[in-house]
PDB file of C-alpha atoms and ligand atoms in Angstrom:
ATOM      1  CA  UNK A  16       0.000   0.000   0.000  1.00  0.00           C
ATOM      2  CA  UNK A  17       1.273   3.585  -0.880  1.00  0.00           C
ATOM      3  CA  UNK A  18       2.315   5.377   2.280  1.00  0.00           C
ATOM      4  CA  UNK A  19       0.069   8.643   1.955  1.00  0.00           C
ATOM      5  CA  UNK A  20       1.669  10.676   5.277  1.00  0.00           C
ATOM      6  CA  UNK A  21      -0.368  14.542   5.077  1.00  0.00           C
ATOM      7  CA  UNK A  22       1.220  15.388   8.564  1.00  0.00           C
ATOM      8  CA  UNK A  23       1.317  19.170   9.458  1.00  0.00           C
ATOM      9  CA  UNK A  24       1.942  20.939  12.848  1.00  0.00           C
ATOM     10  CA  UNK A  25       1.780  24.157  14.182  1.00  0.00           C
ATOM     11  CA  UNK A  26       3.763  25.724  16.642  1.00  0.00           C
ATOM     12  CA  UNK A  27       4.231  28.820  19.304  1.00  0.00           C
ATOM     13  CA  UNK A  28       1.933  29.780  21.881  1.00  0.00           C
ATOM     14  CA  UNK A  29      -1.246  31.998  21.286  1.00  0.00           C
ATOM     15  CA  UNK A  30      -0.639  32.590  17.892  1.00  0.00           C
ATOM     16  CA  UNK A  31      -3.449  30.994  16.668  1.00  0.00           C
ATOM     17  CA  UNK A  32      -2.332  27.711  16.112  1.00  0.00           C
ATOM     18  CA  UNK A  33      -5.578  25.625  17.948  1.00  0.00           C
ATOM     19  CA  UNK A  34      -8.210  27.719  16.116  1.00  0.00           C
ATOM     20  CA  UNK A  35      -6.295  27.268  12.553  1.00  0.00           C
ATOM     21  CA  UNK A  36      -6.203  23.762  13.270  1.00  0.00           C
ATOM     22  CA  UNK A  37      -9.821  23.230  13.966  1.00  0.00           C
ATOM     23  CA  UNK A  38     -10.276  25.155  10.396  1.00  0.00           C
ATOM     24  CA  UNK A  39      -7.860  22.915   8.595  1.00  0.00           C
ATOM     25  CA  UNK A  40     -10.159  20.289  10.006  1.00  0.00           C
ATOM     26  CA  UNK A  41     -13.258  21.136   9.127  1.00  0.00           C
ATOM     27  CA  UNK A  42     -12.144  22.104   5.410  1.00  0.00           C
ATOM     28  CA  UNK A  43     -10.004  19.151   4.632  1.00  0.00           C
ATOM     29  CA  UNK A  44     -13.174  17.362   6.156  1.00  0.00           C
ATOM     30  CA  UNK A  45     -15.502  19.095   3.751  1.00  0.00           C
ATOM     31  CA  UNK A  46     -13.233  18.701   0.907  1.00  0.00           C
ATOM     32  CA  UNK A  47     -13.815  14.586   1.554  1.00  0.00           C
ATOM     33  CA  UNK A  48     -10.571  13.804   2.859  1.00  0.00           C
ATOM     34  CA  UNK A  49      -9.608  11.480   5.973  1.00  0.00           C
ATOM     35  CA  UNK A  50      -8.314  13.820   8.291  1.00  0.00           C
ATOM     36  CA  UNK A  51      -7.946  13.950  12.376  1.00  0.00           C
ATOM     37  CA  UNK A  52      -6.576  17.085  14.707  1.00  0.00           C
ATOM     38  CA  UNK A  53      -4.391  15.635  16.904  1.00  0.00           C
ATOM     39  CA  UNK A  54      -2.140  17.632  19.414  1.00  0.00           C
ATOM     40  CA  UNK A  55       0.940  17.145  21.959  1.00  0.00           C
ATOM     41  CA  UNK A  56       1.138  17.172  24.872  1.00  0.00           C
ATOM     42  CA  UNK A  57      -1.673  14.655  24.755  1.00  0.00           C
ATOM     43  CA  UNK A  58      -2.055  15.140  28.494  1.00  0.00           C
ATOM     44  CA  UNK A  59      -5.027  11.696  28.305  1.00  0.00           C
ATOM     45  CA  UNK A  60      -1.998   9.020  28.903  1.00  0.00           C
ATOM     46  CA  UNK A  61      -0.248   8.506  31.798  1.00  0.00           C
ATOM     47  CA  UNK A  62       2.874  10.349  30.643  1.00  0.00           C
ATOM     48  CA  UNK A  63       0.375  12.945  28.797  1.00  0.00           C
ATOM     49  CA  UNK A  64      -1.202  13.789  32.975  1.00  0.00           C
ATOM     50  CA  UNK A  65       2.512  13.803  34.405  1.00  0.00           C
ATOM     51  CA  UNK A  66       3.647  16.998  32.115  1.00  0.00           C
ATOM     52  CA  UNK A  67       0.057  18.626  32.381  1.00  0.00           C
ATOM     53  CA  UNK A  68       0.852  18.414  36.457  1.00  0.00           C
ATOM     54  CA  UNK A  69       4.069  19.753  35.575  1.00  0.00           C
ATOM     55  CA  UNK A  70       3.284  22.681  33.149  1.00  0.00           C
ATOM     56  CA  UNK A  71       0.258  23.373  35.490  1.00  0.00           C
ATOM     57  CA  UNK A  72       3.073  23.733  38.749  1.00  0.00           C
ATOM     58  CA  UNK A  73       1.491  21.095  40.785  1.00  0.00           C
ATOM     59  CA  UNK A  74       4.918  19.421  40.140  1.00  0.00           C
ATOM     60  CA  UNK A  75       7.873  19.675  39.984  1.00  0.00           C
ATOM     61  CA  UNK A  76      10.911  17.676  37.478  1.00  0.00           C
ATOM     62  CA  UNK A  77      14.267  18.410  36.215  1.00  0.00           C
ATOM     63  CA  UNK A  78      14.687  20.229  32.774  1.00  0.00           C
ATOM     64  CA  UNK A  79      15.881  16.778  31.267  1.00  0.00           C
ATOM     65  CA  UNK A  80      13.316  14.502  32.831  1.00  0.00           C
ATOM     66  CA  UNK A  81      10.578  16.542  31.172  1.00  0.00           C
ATOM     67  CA  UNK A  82      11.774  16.711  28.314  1.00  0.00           C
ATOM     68  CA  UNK A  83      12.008  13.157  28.028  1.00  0.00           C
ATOM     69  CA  UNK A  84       8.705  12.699  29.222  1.00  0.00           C
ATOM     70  CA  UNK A  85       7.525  15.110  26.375  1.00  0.00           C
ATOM     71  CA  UNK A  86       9.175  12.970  23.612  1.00  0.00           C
ATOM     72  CA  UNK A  87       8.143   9.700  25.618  1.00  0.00           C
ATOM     73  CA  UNK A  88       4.299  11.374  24.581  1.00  0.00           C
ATOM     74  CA  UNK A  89       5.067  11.572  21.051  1.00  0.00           C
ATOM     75  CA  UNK A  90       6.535   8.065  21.353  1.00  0.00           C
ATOM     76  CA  UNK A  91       3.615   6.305  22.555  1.00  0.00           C
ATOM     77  CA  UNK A  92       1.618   7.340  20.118  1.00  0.00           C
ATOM     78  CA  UNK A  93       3.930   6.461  17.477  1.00  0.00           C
ATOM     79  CA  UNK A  94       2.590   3.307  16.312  1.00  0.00           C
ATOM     80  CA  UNK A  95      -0.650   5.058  15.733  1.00  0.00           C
ATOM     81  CA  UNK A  96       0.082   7.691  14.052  1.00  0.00           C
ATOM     82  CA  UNK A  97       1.929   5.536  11.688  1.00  0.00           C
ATOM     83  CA  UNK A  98      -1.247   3.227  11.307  1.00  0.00           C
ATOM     84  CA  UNK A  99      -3.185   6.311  10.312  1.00  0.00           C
ATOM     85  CA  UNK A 100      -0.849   7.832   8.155  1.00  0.00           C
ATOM     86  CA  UNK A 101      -0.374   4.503   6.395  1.00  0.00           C
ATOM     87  CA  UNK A 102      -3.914   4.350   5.800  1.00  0.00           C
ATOM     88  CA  UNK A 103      -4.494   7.714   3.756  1.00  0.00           C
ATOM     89  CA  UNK A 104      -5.740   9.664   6.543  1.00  0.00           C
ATOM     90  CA  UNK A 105      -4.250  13.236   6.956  1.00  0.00           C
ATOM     91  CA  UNK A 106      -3.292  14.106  10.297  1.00  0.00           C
ATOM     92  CA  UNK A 107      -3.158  17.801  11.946  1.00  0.00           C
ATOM     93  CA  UNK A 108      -0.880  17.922  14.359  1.00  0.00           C
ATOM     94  CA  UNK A 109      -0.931  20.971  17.185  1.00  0.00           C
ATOM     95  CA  UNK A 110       2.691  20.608  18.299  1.00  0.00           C
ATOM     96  CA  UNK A 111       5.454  18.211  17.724  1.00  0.00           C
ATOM     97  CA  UNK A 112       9.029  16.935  18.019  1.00  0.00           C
ATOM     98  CA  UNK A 113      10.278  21.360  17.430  1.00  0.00           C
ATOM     99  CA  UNK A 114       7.854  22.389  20.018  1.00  0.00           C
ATOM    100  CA  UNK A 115       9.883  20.103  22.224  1.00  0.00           C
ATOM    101  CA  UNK A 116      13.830  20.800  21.478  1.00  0.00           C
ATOM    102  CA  UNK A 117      12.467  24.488  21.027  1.00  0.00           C
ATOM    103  CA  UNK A 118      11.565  24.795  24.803  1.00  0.00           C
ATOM    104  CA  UNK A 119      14.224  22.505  25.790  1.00  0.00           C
ATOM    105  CA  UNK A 120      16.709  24.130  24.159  1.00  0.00           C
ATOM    106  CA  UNK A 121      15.224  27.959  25.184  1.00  0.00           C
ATOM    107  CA  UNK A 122      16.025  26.712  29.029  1.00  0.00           C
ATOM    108  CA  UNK A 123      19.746  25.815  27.828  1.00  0.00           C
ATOM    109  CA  UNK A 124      19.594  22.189  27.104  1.00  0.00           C
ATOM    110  CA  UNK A 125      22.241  21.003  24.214  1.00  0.00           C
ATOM    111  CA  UNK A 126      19.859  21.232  20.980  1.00  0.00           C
ATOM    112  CA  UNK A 127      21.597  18.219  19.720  1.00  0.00           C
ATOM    113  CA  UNK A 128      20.680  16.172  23.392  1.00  0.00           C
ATOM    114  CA  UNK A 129      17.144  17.499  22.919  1.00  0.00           C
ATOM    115  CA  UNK A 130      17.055  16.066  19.315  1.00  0.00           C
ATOM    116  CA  UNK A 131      18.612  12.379  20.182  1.00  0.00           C
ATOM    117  CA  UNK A 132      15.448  10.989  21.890  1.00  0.00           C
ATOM    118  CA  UNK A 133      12.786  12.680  18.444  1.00  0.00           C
ATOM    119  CA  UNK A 134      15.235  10.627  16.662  1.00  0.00           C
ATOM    120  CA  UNK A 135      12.693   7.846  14.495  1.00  0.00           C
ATOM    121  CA  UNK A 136       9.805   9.729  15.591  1.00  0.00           C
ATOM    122  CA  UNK A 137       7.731   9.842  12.053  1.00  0.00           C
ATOM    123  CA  UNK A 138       8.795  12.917  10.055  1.00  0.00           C
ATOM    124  CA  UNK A 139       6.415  15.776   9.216  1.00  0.00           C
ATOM    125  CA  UNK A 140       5.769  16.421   5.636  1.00  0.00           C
ATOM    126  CA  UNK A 141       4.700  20.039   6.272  1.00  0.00           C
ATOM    127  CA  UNK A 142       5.351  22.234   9.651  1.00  0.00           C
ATOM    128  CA  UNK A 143       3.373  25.404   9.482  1.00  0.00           C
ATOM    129  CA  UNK A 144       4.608  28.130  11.725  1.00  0.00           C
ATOM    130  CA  UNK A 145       2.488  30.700  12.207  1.00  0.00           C
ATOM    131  CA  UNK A 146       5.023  33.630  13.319  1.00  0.00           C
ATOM    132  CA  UNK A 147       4.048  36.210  15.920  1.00  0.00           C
ATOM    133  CA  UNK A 148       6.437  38.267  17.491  1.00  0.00           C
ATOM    134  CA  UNK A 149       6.642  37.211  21.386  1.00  0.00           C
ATOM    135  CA  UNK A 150       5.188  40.619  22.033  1.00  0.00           C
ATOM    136  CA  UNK A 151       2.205  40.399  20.192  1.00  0.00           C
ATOM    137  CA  UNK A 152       1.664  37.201  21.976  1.00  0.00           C
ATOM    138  CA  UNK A 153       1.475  38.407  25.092  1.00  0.00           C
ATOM    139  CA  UNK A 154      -0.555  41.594  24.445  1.00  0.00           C
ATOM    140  CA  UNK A 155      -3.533  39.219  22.586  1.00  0.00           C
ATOM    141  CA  UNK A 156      -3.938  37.596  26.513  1.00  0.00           C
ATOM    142  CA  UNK A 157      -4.719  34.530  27.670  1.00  0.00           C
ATOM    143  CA  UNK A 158      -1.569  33.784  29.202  1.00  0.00           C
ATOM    144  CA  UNK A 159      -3.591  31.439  31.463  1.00  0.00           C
ATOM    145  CA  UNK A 160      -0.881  31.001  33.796  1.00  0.00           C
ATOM    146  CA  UNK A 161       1.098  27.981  32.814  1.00  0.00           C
ATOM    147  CA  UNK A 162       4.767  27.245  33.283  1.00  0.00           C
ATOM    148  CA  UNK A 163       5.787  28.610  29.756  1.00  0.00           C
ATOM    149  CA  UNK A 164       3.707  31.578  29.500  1.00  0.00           C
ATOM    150  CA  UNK A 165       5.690  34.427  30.514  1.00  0.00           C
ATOM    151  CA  UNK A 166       7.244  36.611  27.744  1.00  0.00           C
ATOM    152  CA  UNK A 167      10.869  36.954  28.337  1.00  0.00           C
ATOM    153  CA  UNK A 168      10.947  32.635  28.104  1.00  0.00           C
ATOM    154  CA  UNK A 169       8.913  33.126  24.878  1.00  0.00           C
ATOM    155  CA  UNK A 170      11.210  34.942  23.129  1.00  0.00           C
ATOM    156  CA  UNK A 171      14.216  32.603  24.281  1.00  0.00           C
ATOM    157  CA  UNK A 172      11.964  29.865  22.133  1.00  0.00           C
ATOM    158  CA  UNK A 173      11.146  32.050  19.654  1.00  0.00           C
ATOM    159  CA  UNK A 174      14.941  32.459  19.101  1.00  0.00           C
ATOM    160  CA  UNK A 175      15.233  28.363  19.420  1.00  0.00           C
ATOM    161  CA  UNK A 176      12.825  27.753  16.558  1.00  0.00           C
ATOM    162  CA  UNK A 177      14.842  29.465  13.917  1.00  0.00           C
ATOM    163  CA  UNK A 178      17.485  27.181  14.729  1.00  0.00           C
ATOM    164  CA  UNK A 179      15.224  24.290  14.102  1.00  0.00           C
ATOM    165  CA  UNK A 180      13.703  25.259  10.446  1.00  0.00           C
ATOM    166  CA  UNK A 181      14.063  23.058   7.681  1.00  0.00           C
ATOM    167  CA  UNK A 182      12.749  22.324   4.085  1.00  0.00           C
ATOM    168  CA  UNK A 183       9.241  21.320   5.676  1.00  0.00           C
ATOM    169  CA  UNK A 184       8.597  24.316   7.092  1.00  0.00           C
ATOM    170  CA  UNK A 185       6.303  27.046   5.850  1.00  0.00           C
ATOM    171  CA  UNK A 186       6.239  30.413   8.027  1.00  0.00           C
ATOM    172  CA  UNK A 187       3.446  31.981   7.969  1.00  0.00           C
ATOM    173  CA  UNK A 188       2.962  35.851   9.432  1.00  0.00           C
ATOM    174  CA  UNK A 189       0.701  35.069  12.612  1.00  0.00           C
ATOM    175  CA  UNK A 190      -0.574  38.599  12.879  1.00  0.00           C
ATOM    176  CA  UNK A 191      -2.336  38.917   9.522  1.00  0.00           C
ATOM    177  CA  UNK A 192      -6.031  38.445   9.960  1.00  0.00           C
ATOM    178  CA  UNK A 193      -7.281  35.332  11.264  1.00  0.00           C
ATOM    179  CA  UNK A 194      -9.329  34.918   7.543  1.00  0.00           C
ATOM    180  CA  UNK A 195      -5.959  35.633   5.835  1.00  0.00           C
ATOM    181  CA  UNK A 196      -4.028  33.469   8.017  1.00  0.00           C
ATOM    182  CA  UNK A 197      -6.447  30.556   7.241  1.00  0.00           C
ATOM    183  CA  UNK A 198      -6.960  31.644   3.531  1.00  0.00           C
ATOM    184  CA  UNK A 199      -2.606  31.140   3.341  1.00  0.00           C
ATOM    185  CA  UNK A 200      -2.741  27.806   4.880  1.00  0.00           C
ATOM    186  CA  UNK A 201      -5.733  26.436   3.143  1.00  0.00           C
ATOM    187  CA  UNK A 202      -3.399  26.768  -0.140  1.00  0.00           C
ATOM    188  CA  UNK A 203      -0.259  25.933   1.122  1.00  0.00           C
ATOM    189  CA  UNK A 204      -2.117  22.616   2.540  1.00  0.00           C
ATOM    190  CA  UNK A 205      -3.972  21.758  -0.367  1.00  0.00           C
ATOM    191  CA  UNK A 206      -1.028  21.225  -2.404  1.00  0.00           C
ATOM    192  CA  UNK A 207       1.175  19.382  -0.223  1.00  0.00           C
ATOM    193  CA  UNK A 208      -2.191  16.689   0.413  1.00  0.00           C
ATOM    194  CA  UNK A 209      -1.952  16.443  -3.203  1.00  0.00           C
ATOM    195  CA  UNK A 210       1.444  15.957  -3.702  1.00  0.00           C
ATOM    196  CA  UNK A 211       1.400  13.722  -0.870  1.00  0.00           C
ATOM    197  CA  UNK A 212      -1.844  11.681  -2.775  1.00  0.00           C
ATOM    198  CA  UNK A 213       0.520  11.020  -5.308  1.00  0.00           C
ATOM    199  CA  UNK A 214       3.014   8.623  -3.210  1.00  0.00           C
ATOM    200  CA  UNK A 215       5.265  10.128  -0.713  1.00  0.00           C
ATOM    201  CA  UNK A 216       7.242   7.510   1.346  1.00  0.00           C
ATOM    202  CA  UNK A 217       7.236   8.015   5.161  1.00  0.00           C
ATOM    203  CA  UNK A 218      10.220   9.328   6.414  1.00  0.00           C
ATOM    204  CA  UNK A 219      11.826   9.853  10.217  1.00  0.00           C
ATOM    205  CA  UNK A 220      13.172  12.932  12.457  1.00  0.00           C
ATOM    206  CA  UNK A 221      16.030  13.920  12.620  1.00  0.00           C
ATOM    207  CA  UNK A 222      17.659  12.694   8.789  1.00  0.00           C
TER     208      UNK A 222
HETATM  209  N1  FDM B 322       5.783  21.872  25.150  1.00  0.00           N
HETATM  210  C1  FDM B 322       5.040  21.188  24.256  1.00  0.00           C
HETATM  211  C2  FDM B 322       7.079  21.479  25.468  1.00  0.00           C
HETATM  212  O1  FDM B 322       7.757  22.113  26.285  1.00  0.00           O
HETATM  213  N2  FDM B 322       7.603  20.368  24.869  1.00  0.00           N
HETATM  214  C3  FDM B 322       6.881  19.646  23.974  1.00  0.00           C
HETATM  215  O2  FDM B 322       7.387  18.628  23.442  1.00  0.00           O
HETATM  216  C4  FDM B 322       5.546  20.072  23.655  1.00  0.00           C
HETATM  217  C5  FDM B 322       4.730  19.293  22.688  1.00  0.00           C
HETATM  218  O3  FDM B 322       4.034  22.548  26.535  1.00  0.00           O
HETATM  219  F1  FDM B 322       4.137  25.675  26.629  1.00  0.00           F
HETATM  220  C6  FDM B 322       5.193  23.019  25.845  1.00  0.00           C
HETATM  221  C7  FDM B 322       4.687  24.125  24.980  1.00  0.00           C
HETATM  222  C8  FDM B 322       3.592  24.724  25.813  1.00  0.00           C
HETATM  223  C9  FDM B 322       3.097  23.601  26.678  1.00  0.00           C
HETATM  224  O4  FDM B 322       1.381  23.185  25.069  1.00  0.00           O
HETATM  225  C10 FDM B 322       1.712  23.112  26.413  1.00  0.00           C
HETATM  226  P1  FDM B 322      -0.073  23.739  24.619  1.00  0.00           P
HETATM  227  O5  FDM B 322      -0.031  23.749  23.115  1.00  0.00           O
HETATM  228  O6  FDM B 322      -0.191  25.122  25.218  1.00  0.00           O
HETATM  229  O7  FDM B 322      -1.075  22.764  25.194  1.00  0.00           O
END
C-alpha cells in the first residue's frame, strides 16, 4: 500500500495555532478527505497527565526529565500515528518533536541532546509556523498562567525555533487576519495533500 503521510503541525503559543487547526479540520473534512486534529502534549496518557501536572506547577521535574517525558508522549503514540498515516488519513498535528527541542533548548539544554530521543519519531511532511512576534503574543492575553507563559521565556523559544527550520517548514505571518491566516494555509495545505496523494514515502526525524 502507498504510504500517503499529510502530517502538518503548528507551533508557538497563542498565535493561533488551535483555532487554525480546527479550520484545517473542518475544510479538509468538507473537501472529503480522511483527516484527524491531533495535538501534543496529549495530556489523556499517563505520561500525557505527568507533564500537564508539571506545566500546570502542581509538580515539579528536572529540565531533562521533562523533556524526556515530552518525547516519551510523542513516542507512545507512534505506532498510531503511523497506522493512520499509512492508511491515507491526513493528520493535523498541534505541536510536535520542534515544540519540544524548542523549549528545551530555550532553558539551555544542548539542541543536539534534545534532538537524540525525536530521533525515528515519524517525520512531518509540512510544519506550518504561524510567526508572531513574542510581544504580540502576550498583548492578545490569555496567558492562562502555565509554566511557559511568561514573555521573556517566549522569546528565548522564539529564538530556538529558527534554529530548528528546515525544508518542511512554511512560516506563515501570525498577525495577519485570522481569515488571511487561514486563507494562506488552506493553499499551502492543499497542495502538499496532493502531492502527498501522489506517493510520498514516510520518512523519520532527525535525517
Ligand atoms: N511543550 C510542548 C514542550 O515544552 N515540549 C513539547 O514537546 C511540547 C509538545 O508545553 F508551553 C510546551 C509548549 C507549551 C506547553 O502546550 C503546552 P499547549 O499547546 O499550550 O497545550
Amino acid at each position: 500500500m502507498p504510504a500517503i503521510p499529510q502530517f502538518l503541525r503548528f507551533c508557538l503559543d497563542r498565535s493561533g495555532k488551535t483555532s487554525q487547526s480546527s479550520r484545517l479540520l473542518s475544510y479538509l473534512e468538507g473537501l472529503g478527505y480522511p483527516v484527524e486534529s491531533w495535538r501534543f502534549p496529549d495530556r489523556n496518557t499517563g505520561v500525557g497527565q505527568m507533564i500537564s501536572s508539571y506545566l500546570s506547577n502542581k509538580s515539579q521535574l528536572d529540565d531533562h526529565a521533562i523533556h524526556l517525558l515530552f518525547s516519551a508522549n510523542r513516542w507512545e503514540k507512534r505506532a498510531l500515528m503511523e497506522n493512520k498515516l499509512r492508511s491515507g488519513t491526513t493528520l493535523i498535528v498541534d505541536r510536535y518533536s520542534y515544540s519540544g527541542v524548542a523549549f528545551s533548548s530555550a532553558k539551555g539544554l544542548d539542541i543536539e541532546w534534545c534532538k537524540a530521543p525525536e530521533m525515528g519519531l515519524l517525520a512531518p511532511d509540512l510544519v506550518l509556523y504561524l510567526d508572531i512576534p513574542p510581544e504580540n503574543a502576550a498583548e492578545r492575553g490569555g496567558y492562562g498562567g502555565e509554566r511557559y507563559e511568561q514573555l521573556e521565556f517566549q522569546r528565548k523559544v522564539a529564538q530556538s525555533y529558527q534554529c530548528l527550520r528546515d525544508a518542511s517548514w512554511k512560516i506563515i505571518d501570525g498577525r495577519l487576519s485570522v481569515e488571511e491566516v487561514e486563507k494562506q494555509l488552506r493553499e499551502i495545505v492543499i497542495s502538499c495533500v496532493m502531492m502527498c496523494q501522489k506517493g510520498k514515502s514516510l520518512s523519520q526525524l532527525w535525517s
